[in-house]
mmCIF file of C-alpha atoms and ligand atoms in Angstrom:
data_model
loop_
_atom_site.group_PDB
_atom_site.id
_atom_site.type_symbol
_atom_site.label_atom_id
_atom_site.label_comp_id
_atom_site.label_asym_id
_atom_site.label_seq_id
_atom_site.Cartn_x
_atom_site.Cartn_y
_atom_site.Cartn_z
ATOM 1 C CA UNK A 1 50.568 20.569 -31.240
ATOM 2 C CA UNK A 2 50.288 18.189 -34.151
ATOM 3 C CA UNK A 3 53.047 16.005 -32.757
ATOM 4 C CA UNK A 4 51.381 15.392 -29.412
ATOM 5 C CA UNK A 5 49.686 12.044 -29.084
ATOM 6 C CA UNK A 6 46.329 11.197 -27.646
ATOM 7 C CA UNK A 7 48.087 9.179 -24.972
ATOM 8 C CA UNK A 8 49.998 12.250 -23.830
ATOM 9 C CA UNK A 9 46.769 14.217 -23.609
ATOM 10 C CA UNK A 10 45.202 11.397 -21.598
ATOM 11 C CA UNK A 11 48.114 11.440 -19.182
ATOM 12 C CA UNK A 12 47.842 15.222 -18.893
ATOM 13 C CA UNK A 13 44.104 14.986 -18.164
ATOM 14 C CA UNK A 14 44.604 12.352 -15.492
ATOM 15 C CA UNK A 15 47.146 14.583 -13.719
ATOM 16 C CA UNK A 16 44.732 17.514 -13.826
ATOM 17 C CA UNK A 17 41.912 15.307 -12.498
ATOM 18 C CA UNK A 18 43.880 13.893 -9.578
ATOM 19 C CA UNK A 19 46.245 16.811 -8.962
ATOM 20 C CA UNK A 20 49.053 14.270 -8.730
ATOM 21 C CA UNK A 21 51.508 12.485 -11.037
ATOM 22 C CA UNK A 22 51.490 9.416 -8.772
ATOM 23 C CA UNK A 23 47.723 9.000 -8.739
ATOM 24 C CA UNK A 24 47.532 9.610 -12.494
ATOM 25 C CA UNK A 25 50.131 6.859 -12.995
ATOM 26 C CA UNK A 26 48.079 4.470 -10.828
ATOM 27 C CA UNK A 27 44.866 5.286 -12.679
ATOM 28 C CA UNK A 28 46.480 4.663 -16.071
ATOM 29 C CA UNK A 29 48.488 1.621 -14.945
ATOM 30 C CA UNK A 30 51.735 3.357 -15.897
ATOM 31 C CA UNK A 31 54.937 3.872 -13.945
ATOM 32 C CA UNK A 32 55.647 7.349 -12.656
ATOM 33 C CA UNK A 33 58.750 7.798 -14.894
ATOM 34 C CA UNK A 34 56.554 6.996 -17.930
ATOM 35 C CA UNK A 35 54.035 9.627 -16.863
ATOM 36 C CA UNK A 36 56.808 12.195 -16.350
ATOM 37 C CA UNK A 37 58.300 11.344 -19.752
ATOM 38 C CA UNK A 38 54.950 11.740 -21.509
ATOM 39 C CA UNK A 39 54.465 15.139 -19.888
ATOM 40 C CA UNK A 40 57.986 16.168 -20.808
ATOM 41 C CA UNK A 41 57.327 15.288 -24.445
ATOM 42 C CA UNK A 42 54.018 17.152 -24.383
ATOM 43 C CA UNK A 43 55.700 20.187 -22.786
ATOM 44 C CA UNK A 44 58.364 20.127 -25.529
ATOM 45 C CA UNK A 45 55.683 20.081 -28.212
ATOM 46 C CA UNK A 46 53.790 22.982 -26.615
ATOM 47 C CA UNK A 47 57.035 24.850 -25.951
ATOM 48 C CA UNK A 48 55.810 26.153 -22.585
ATOM 49 C CA UNK A 49 55.572 24.608 -19.107
ATOM 50 C CA UNK A 50 52.160 23.070 -18.382
ATOM 51 C CA UNK A 51 52.420 22.638 -14.612
ATOM 52 C CA UNK A 52 54.081 24.499 -11.803
ATOM 53 C CA UNK A 53 54.789 23.061 -8.408
ATOM 54 C CA UNK A 54 54.312 25.159 -5.279
ATOM 55 C CA UNK A 55 55.180 23.262 -2.143
ATOM 56 C CA UNK A 56 53.694 19.833 -2.598
ATOM 57 C CA UNK A 57 50.861 20.971 -4.858
ATOM 58 C CA UNK A 58 50.878 21.195 -8.611
ATOM 59 C CA UNK A 59 49.030 23.907 -10.497
ATOM 60 C CA UNK A 60 48.262 24.469 -14.162
ATOM 61 C CA UNK A 61 50.140 27.275 -15.865
ATOM 62 C CA UNK A 62 48.199 29.514 -18.277
ATOM 63 C CA UNK A 63 49.339 27.287 -21.161
ATOM 64 C CA UNK A 64 48.244 24.240 -19.128
ATOM 65 C CA UNK A 65 44.799 25.786 -18.600
ATOM 66 C CA UNK A 66 44.402 26.405 -22.345
ATOM 67 C CA UNK A 67 45.442 22.839 -23.087
ATOM 68 C CA UNK A 68 42.993 21.528 -20.496
ATOM 69 C CA UNK A 69 40.124 23.472 -22.110
ATOM 70 C CA UNK A 70 41.014 22.082 -25.517
ATOM 71 C CA UNK A 71 41.287 18.586 -24.059
ATOM 72 C CA UNK A 72 37.771 18.732 -22.643
ATOM 73 C CA UNK A 73 36.511 19.447 -26.164
ATOM 74 C CA UNK A 74 38.589 16.701 -27.734
ATOM 75 C CA UNK A 75 37.537 14.029 -25.248
ATOM 76 C CA UNK A 76 33.894 14.986 -25.431
ATOM 77 C CA UNK A 77 34.010 14.698 -29.212
ATOM 78 C CA UNK A 78 35.781 11.376 -29.011
ATOM 79 C CA UNK A 79 33.190 10.054 -26.593
ATOM 80 C CA UNK A 80 30.430 11.196 -28.933
ATOM 81 C CA UNK A 81 32.171 9.520 -31.840
ATOM 82 C CA UNK A 82 32.468 6.255 -29.902
ATOM 83 C CA UNK A 83 28.839 6.564 -28.939
ATOM 84 C CA UNK A 84 27.718 7.036 -32.537
ATOM 85 C CA UNK A 85 29.818 4.154 -33.805
ATOM 86 C CA UNK A 86 28.737 1.728 -31.082
ATOM 87 C CA UNK A 87 25.199 2.740 -31.874
ATOM 88 C CA UNK A 88 25.847 1.985 -35.560
ATOM 89 C CA UNK A 89 27.189 -1.393 -34.544
ATOM 90 C CA UNK A 90 24.161 -1.892 -32.285
ATOM 91 C CA UNK A 91 26.536 -2.583 -29.407
ATOM 92 C CA UNK A 92 25.996 -2.048 -25.718
ATOM 93 C CA UNK A 93 29.663 -1.387 -25.062
ATOM 94 C CA UNK A 94 31.763 1.451 -23.707
ATOM 95 C CA UNK A 95 32.404 3.229 -20.446
ATOM 96 C CA UNK A 96 29.976 4.463 -17.819
ATOM 97 C CA UNK A 97 31.269 7.062 -15.372
ATOM 98 C CA UNK A 98 28.909 7.358 -12.452
ATOM 99 C CA UNK A 99 29.306 9.744 -9.493
ATOM 100 C CA UNK A 100 27.116 9.284 -6.424
ATOM 101 C CA UNK A 101 26.678 10.930 -3.025
ATOM 102 C CA UNK A 102 28.097 9.110 -0.009
ATOM 103 C CA UNK A 103 24.865 7.522 1.152
ATOM 104 C CA UNK A 104 24.155 6.009 -2.266
ATOM 105 C CA UNK A 105 27.111 3.693 -1.711
ATOM 106 C CA UNK A 106 24.691 1.425 0.162
ATOM 107 C CA UNK A 107 22.931 0.447 -3.036
ATOM 108 C CA UNK A 108 24.774 1.853 -6.089
ATOM 109 C CA UNK A 109 27.590 -0.751 -6.157
ATOM 110 C CA UNK A 110 25.049 -3.591 -6.002
ATOM 111 C CA UNK A 111 23.024 -2.087 -8.825
ATOM 112 C CA UNK A 112 26.228 -1.669 -10.827
ATOM 113 C CA UNK A 113 27.254 -5.263 -10.136
ATOM 114 C CA UNK A 114 24.016 -6.560 -11.583
ATOM 115 C CA UNK A 115 24.287 -4.121 -14.483
ATOM 116 C CA UNK A 116 27.830 -5.261 -15.324
ATOM 117 C CA UNK A 117 26.741 -8.883 -15.327
ATOM 118 C CA UNK A 118 23.984 -8.005 -17.770
ATOM 119 C CA UNK A 119 26.314 -5.896 -19.977
ATOM 120 C CA UNK A 120 29.811 -7.357 -19.634
ATOM 121 C CA UNK A 121 31.123 -5.108 -22.426
ATOM 122 C CA UNK A 122 30.449 -1.977 -20.398
ATOM 123 C CA UNK A 123 33.236 -0.692 -18.132
ATOM 124 C CA UNK A 124 32.082 1.191 -15.093
ATOM 125 C CA UNK A 125 33.772 3.670 -12.787
ATOM 126 C CA UNK A 126 32.137 4.890 -9.592
ATOM 127 C CA UNK A 127 33.047 8.084 -7.742
ATOM 128 C CA UNK A 128 31.628 8.386 -4.218
ATOM 129 C CA UNK A 129 31.682 11.709 -2.389
ATOM 130 C CA UNK A 130 29.428 14.064 -0.471
ATOM 131 C CA UNK A 131 26.822 16.209 -2.158
ATOM 132 C CA UNK A 132 28.949 19.332 -2.402
ATOM 133 C CA UNK A 133 31.773 17.558 -4.200
ATOM 134 C CA UNK A 134 29.396 15.643 -6.492
ATOM 135 C CA UNK A 135 27.785 18.942 -7.524
ATOM 136 C CA UNK A 136 31.218 20.372 -8.331
ATOM 137 C CA UNK A 137 31.811 17.374 -10.606
ATOM 138 C CA UNK A 138 28.418 17.870 -12.214
ATOM 139 C CA UNK A 139 29.153 21.521 -12.974
ATOM 140 C CA UNK A 140 32.449 20.489 -14.574
ATOM 141 C CA UNK A 141 30.676 17.746 -16.545
ATOM 142 C CA UNK A 142 33.198 15.139 -15.353
ATOM 143 C CA UNK A 143 30.928 12.072 -15.405
ATOM 144 C CA UNK A 144 28.114 10.563 -17.452
ATOM 145 C CA UNK A 145 25.518 10.462 -14.681
ATOM 146 C CA UNK A 146 25.031 11.495 -11.080
ATOM 147 C CA UNK A 147 22.967 10.039 -8.244
ATOM 148 C CA UNK A 148 21.939 12.332 -5.420
ATOM 149 C CA UNK A 149 19.252 12.869 -2.801
ATOM 150 C CA UNK A 150 17.940 16.181 -4.141
ATOM 151 C CA UNK A 151 18.420 17.794 -7.546
ATOM 152 C CA UNK A 152 20.303 21.097 -7.248
ATOM 153 C CA UNK A 153 18.213 24.256 -7.662
ATOM 154 C CA UNK A 154 21.167 26.408 -8.635
ATOM 155 C CA UNK A 155 22.304 24.267 -11.591
ATOM 156 C CA UNK A 156 20.276 23.511 -14.710
ATOM 157 C CA UNK A 157 19.910 19.725 -14.707
ATOM 158 C CA UNK A 158 17.663 16.979 -15.989
ATOM 159 C CA UNK A 159 16.695 14.929 -12.938
ATOM 160 C CA UNK A 160 14.251 12.122 -12.180
ATOM 161 C CA UNK A 161 13.516 10.010 -9.100
ATOM 162 C CA UNK A 162 14.032 6.262 -9.240
ATOM 163 C CA UNK A 163 14.048 5.027 -5.630
ATOM 164 C CA UNK A 164 12.789 5.988 -2.177
ATOM 165 C CA UNK A 165 15.259 7.345 0.367
ATOM 166 C CA UNK A 166 13.519 7.653 3.748
ATOM 167 C CA UNK A 167 15.436 9.283 6.608
ATOM 168 C CA UNK A 168 14.919 7.736 10.041
ATOM 169 C CA UNK A 169 15.924 8.579 13.605
ATOM 170 C CA UNK A 170 18.458 6.073 14.906
ATOM 171 C CA UNK A 171 19.460 5.401 18.502
ATOM 172 C CA UNK A 172 21.152 2.656 20.432
ATOM 173 C CA UNK A 173 18.761 -0.156 21.470
ATOM 174 C CA UNK A 174 19.626 0.750 25.043
ATOM 175 C CA UNK A 175 18.516 4.349 24.610
ATOM 176 C CA UNK A 176 15.626 5.367 26.913
ATOM 177 C CA UNK A 177 13.537 6.418 23.880
ATOM 178 C CA UNK A 178 14.028 3.107 22.054
ATOM 179 C CA UNK A 179 10.681 1.688 23.189
ATOM 180 C CA UNK A 180 8.599 4.874 23.250
ATOM 181 C CA UNK A 181 5.865 5.615 20.732
ATOM 182 C CA UNK A 182 4.975 8.901 19.030
ATOM 183 C CA UNK A 183 8.067 10.804 20.236
ATOM 184 C CA UNK A 184 7.924 14.531 19.380
ATOM 185 C CA UNK A 185 10.642 16.312 17.412
ATOM 186 C CA UNK A 186 10.933 18.749 20.332
ATOM 187 C CA UNK A 187 11.993 15.830 22.502
ATOM 188 C CA UNK A 188 14.483 14.674 19.844
ATOM 189 C CA UNK A 189 15.940 18.202 19.675
ATOM 190 C CA UNK A 190 16.981 17.835 23.342
ATOM 191 C CA UNK A 191 19.084 14.731 22.657
ATOM 192 C CA UNK A 192 22.798 14.801 21.815
ATOM 193 C CA UNK A 193 22.805 14.700 18.046
ATOM 194 C CA UNK A 194 25.468 13.171 15.795
ATOM 195 C CA UNK A 195 25.516 15.070 12.543
ATOM 196 C CA UNK A 196 27.036 14.443 9.132
ATOM 197 C CA UNK A 197 29.591 16.987 7.914
ATOM 198 C CA UNK A 198 28.834 20.290 6.121
ATOM 199 C CA UNK A 199 28.097 19.653 2.466
ATOM 200 C CA UNK A 200 26.207 16.430 3.213
ATOM 201 C CA UNK A 201 22.735 16.115 1.661
ATOM 202 C CA UNK A 202 21.508 14.186 4.705
ATOM 203 C CA UNK A 203 22.547 17.068 6.936
ATOM 204 C CA UNK A 204 20.851 19.672 4.747
ATOM 205 C CA UNK A 205 17.576 17.681 4.723
ATOM 206 C CA UNK A 206 17.714 17.072 8.479
ATOM 207 C CA UNK A 207 18.381 20.690 9.393
ATOM 208 C CA UNK A 208 15.611 21.835 7.061
ATOM 209 C CA UNK A 209 13.176 19.418 8.739
ATOM 210 C CA UNK A 210 14.016 20.802 12.185
ATOM 211 C CA UNK A 211 13.944 24.412 10.943
ATOM 212 C CA UNK A 212 10.458 23.931 9.424
ATOM 213 C CA UNK A 213 9.239 23.284 12.972
ATOM 214 C CA UNK A 214 11.220 26.136 14.477
ATOM 215 C CA UNK A 215 13.737 23.724 16.036
ATOM 216 C CA UNK A 216 17.442 22.898 15.812
ATOM 217 C CA UNK A 217 19.241 19.619 16.482
ATOM 218 C CA UNK A 218 21.545 19.736 19.492
ATOM 219 C CA UNK A 219 24.708 18.807 17.596
ATOM 220 C CA UNK A 220 27.246 17.153 19.860
ATOM 221 C CA UNK A 221 29.570 15.831 17.220
ATOM 222 C CA UNK A 222 30.117 16.002 13.483
ATOM 223 C CA UNK A 223 31.271 12.895 11.672
ATOM 224 C CA UNK A 224 32.179 12.545 8.020
ATOM 225 C CA UNK A 225 30.588 9.168 7.359
ATOM 226 C CA UNK A 226 27.366 7.274 7.988
ATOM 227 C CA UNK A 227 29.340 4.293 9.267
ATOM 228 C CA UNK A 228 31.184 6.401 11.845
ATOM 229 C CA UNK A 229 27.847 7.826 12.996
ATOM 230 C CA UNK A 230 26.357 4.340 13.402
ATOM 231 C CA UNK A 231 29.348 3.257 15.476
ATOM 232 C CA UNK A 232 29.073 6.404 17.622
ATOM 233 C CA UNK A 233 25.358 5.708 18.208
ATOM 234 C CA UNK A 234 26.136 2.160 19.305
ATOM 235 C CA UNK A 235 28.876 3.628 21.513
ATOM 236 C CA UNK A 236 26.207 5.706 23.286
ATOM 237 C CA UNK A 237 27.380 9.117 22.055
ATOM 238 C CA UNK A 238 23.989 10.219 20.818
ATOM 239 C CA UNK A 239 21.267 9.769 18.239
ATOM 240 C CA UNK A 240 21.160 10.693 14.577
ATOM 241 C CA UNK A 241 19.028 10.940 11.466
ATOM 242 C CA UNK A 242 20.268 8.904 8.534
ATOM 243 C CA UNK A 243 18.941 7.314 5.396
ATOM 244 C CA UNK A 244 17.325 3.946 6.040
ATOM 245 C CA UNK A 245 19.646 2.619 3.335
ATOM 246 C CA UNK A 246 22.519 2.907 5.798
ATOM 247 C CA UNK A 247 20.986 -0.046 7.641
ATOM 248 C CA UNK A 248 21.424 -2.349 4.666
ATOM 249 C CA UNK A 249 23.433 -5.535 4.757
ATOM 250 C CA UNK A 250 26.257 -4.933 7.189
ATOM 251 C CA UNK A 251 24.278 -3.823 10.202
ATOM 252 C CA UNK A 252 25.491 -5.461 13.401
ATOM 253 C CA UNK A 253 22.142 -7.002 14.266
ATOM 254 C CA UNK A 254 20.210 -5.694 17.171
ATOM 255 C CA UNK A 255 22.379 -2.733 18.164
ATOM 256 C CA UNK A 256 20.485 0.099 16.532
ATOM 257 C CA UNK A 257 16.837 1.033 16.974
ATOM 258 C CA UNK A 258 14.714 3.134 14.638
ATOM 259 C CA UNK A 259 12.866 5.543 16.935
ATOM 260 C CA UNK A 260 9.143 6.096 16.503
ATOM 261 C CA UNK A 261 9.173 9.877 16.004
ATOM 262 C CA UNK A 262 6.218 11.932 14.789
ATOM 263 C CA UNK A 263 6.567 12.972 11.151
ATOM 264 C CA UNK A 264 9.124 10.235 10.401
ATOM 265 C CA UNK A 265 10.443 8.856 8.193
ATOM 266 C CA UNK A 266 11.315 12.036 6.304
ATOM 267 C CA UNK A 267 10.254 11.124 2.804
ATOM 268 C CA UNK A 268 13.058 11.655 0.323
ATOM 269 C CA UNK A 269 13.990 10.072 -2.978
ATOM 270 C CA UNK A 270 17.058 9.189 -4.934
ATOM 271 C CA UNK A 271 17.447 11.078 -8.175
ATOM 272 C CA UNK A 272 19.612 10.526 -11.164
ATOM 273 C CA UNK A 273 20.734 13.764 -12.770
ATOM 274 C CA UNK A 274 22.881 15.152 -15.548
ATOM 275 C CA UNK A 275 23.523 18.678 -16.843
ATOM 276 C CA UNK A 276 20.728 20.007 -19.077
ATOM 277 C CA UNK A 277 21.926 19.999 -22.671
ATOM 278 C CA UNK A 278 24.287 17.086 -22.140
ATOM 279 C CA UNK A 279 23.986 14.459 -24.814
ATOM 280 C CA UNK A 280 23.824 11.139 -23.026
ATOM 281 C CA UNK A 281 25.983 8.326 -24.353
ATOM 282 C CA UNK A 282 24.209 5.133 -25.390
ATOM 283 C CA UNK A 283 25.734 3.418 -22.391
ATOM 284 C CA UNK A 284 24.341 6.068 -20.035
ATOM 285 C CA UNK A 285 20.925 5.706 -21.662
ATOM 286 C CA UNK A 286 21.044 1.947 -21.183
ATOM 287 C CA UNK A 287 21.908 2.497 -17.520
ATOM 288 C CA UNK A 288 19.008 4.920 -17.066
ATOM 289 C CA UNK A 289 16.586 2.358 -18.447
ATOM 290 C CA UNK A 290 18.073 -0.197 -16.101
ATOM 291 C CA UNK A 291 17.665 2.190 -13.138
ATOM 292 C CA UNK A 292 13.897 2.115 -13.605
ATOM 293 C CA UNK A 293 13.964 -1.436 -12.272
ATOM 294 C CA UNK A 294 16.065 -0.469 -9.221
ATOM 295 C CA UNK A 295 13.269 -0.888 -6.624
ATOM 296 C CA UNK A 296 12.564 -4.470 -7.754
ATOM 297 C CA UNK A 297 16.236 -5.345 -8.183
ATOM 298 C CA UNK A 298 17.100 -4.271 -4.671
ATOM 299 C CA UNK A 299 14.187 -6.149 -3.116
ATOM 300 C CA UNK A 300 15.968 -9.399 -3.890
ATOM 301 C CA UNK A 301 18.678 -8.547 -1.398
ATOM 302 C CA UNK A 302 18.053 -10.393 1.827
ATOM 303 C CA UNK A 303 16.554 -8.241 4.512
ATOM 304 C CA UNK A 304 17.055 -9.558 7.995
ATOM 305 C CA UNK A 305 16.813 -6.658 10.333
ATOM 306 C CA UNK A 306 16.383 -7.768 13.853
ATOM 307 C CA UNK A 307 14.910 -4.898 15.769
ATOM 308 C CA UNK A 308 14.214 -2.785 12.709
ATOM 309 C CA UNK A 309 11.238 -4.726 11.498
ATOM 310 C CA UNK A 310 11.381 -3.288 8.035
ATOM 311 C CA UNK A 311 13.584 -3.815 5.043
ATOM 312 C CA UNK A 312 15.453 -0.520 4.466
ATOM 313 C CA UNK A 313 15.333 -1.006 0.734
ATOM 314 C CA UNK A 314 11.605 -1.457 0.447
ATOM 315 C CA UNK A 315 8.899 1.198 0.337
ATOM 316 C CA UNK A 316 6.891 1.615 3.565
ATOM 317 C CA UNK A 317 4.493 -1.172 4.372
ATOM 318 C CA UNK A 318 6.491 -4.012 2.792
HETATM 319 P P1 LIG B 401 25.041 12.700 1.537
HETATM 320 O O1 LIG B 401 23.816 12.832 0.537
HETATM 321 O O2 LIG B 401 25.551 11.291 1.483
HETATM 322 O O3 LIG B 401 25.968 13.764 1.019
HETATM 323 O O4 LIG B 401 24.498 13.031 2.919
HETATM 324 C C1 LIG B 401 22.721 12.003 0.658
HETATM 325 C C2 LIG B 401 21.478 12.738 0.253
HETATM 326 O O5 LIG B 401 21.529 13.793 -0.400
HETATM 327 O O6 LIG B 401 20.427 12.201 0.624
#
């Protein structure tokens, strides 16, 4: 193993992460032949195959799995070393790997943009996926920090709220309920409901809210994205419950109405989280401090919501 280089281990890790030589090459800005050559050299050093291909998928061999375990250790130590040395140098530099649930994409990139302008030496990567997948990443300790709508009960994490995340009932402006006041949840349960996919935090929270009142949404269609749901609402396919953040910025003005339903908005919050026991890098700590200002930072974004009458990014009453 002594003749393998760090670069080869990096290439190996990228292939494991993406399950693909092509995507690993893209991520590392290398050509595919270079990636294959690096893996060939690494395989020669180990003396055993590291991957096996079945159909179109590649899998780790037992030797590959051992190497992957060792790699996780090596890279964690390297990151810690970089962290200690940048701390010694008093520098706010390094890499921040952030993974967020789908709905957080409505504010996380803007927060990151402002953060990067403040700390140009910090490189940022952002992974966006639904709750289930983000939790898998958290368990595998693949990122520095996570943003999600509810800390997991089943995993030991450090978690803290930093922003409100109210869920509202959305319908087309032409919907018969659009101008009614004090609509009951029972009435909402009769409507065709457009639901997020299994594994979505929004879906879990919505179904729990209905269940607490002995009700169930009448799911007509499942869609894998907030944007698709908004389009389907405008298209008259039904109503839905989504985070008010989904109304930020790109809303086609005047096509969606927030219904006045008893018990709404469902009060939720955004949390940052990381595995308990994880030693946060300096960069991650700097980002956490920065997150405390998130509510004020996001207020600056212009809020023109015809028909909504409330800025989605502000707490109630603003
Ligand atoms: P989702 O999560 O984007 O997976 O629905 C959002 C949330 O947990 O509030």
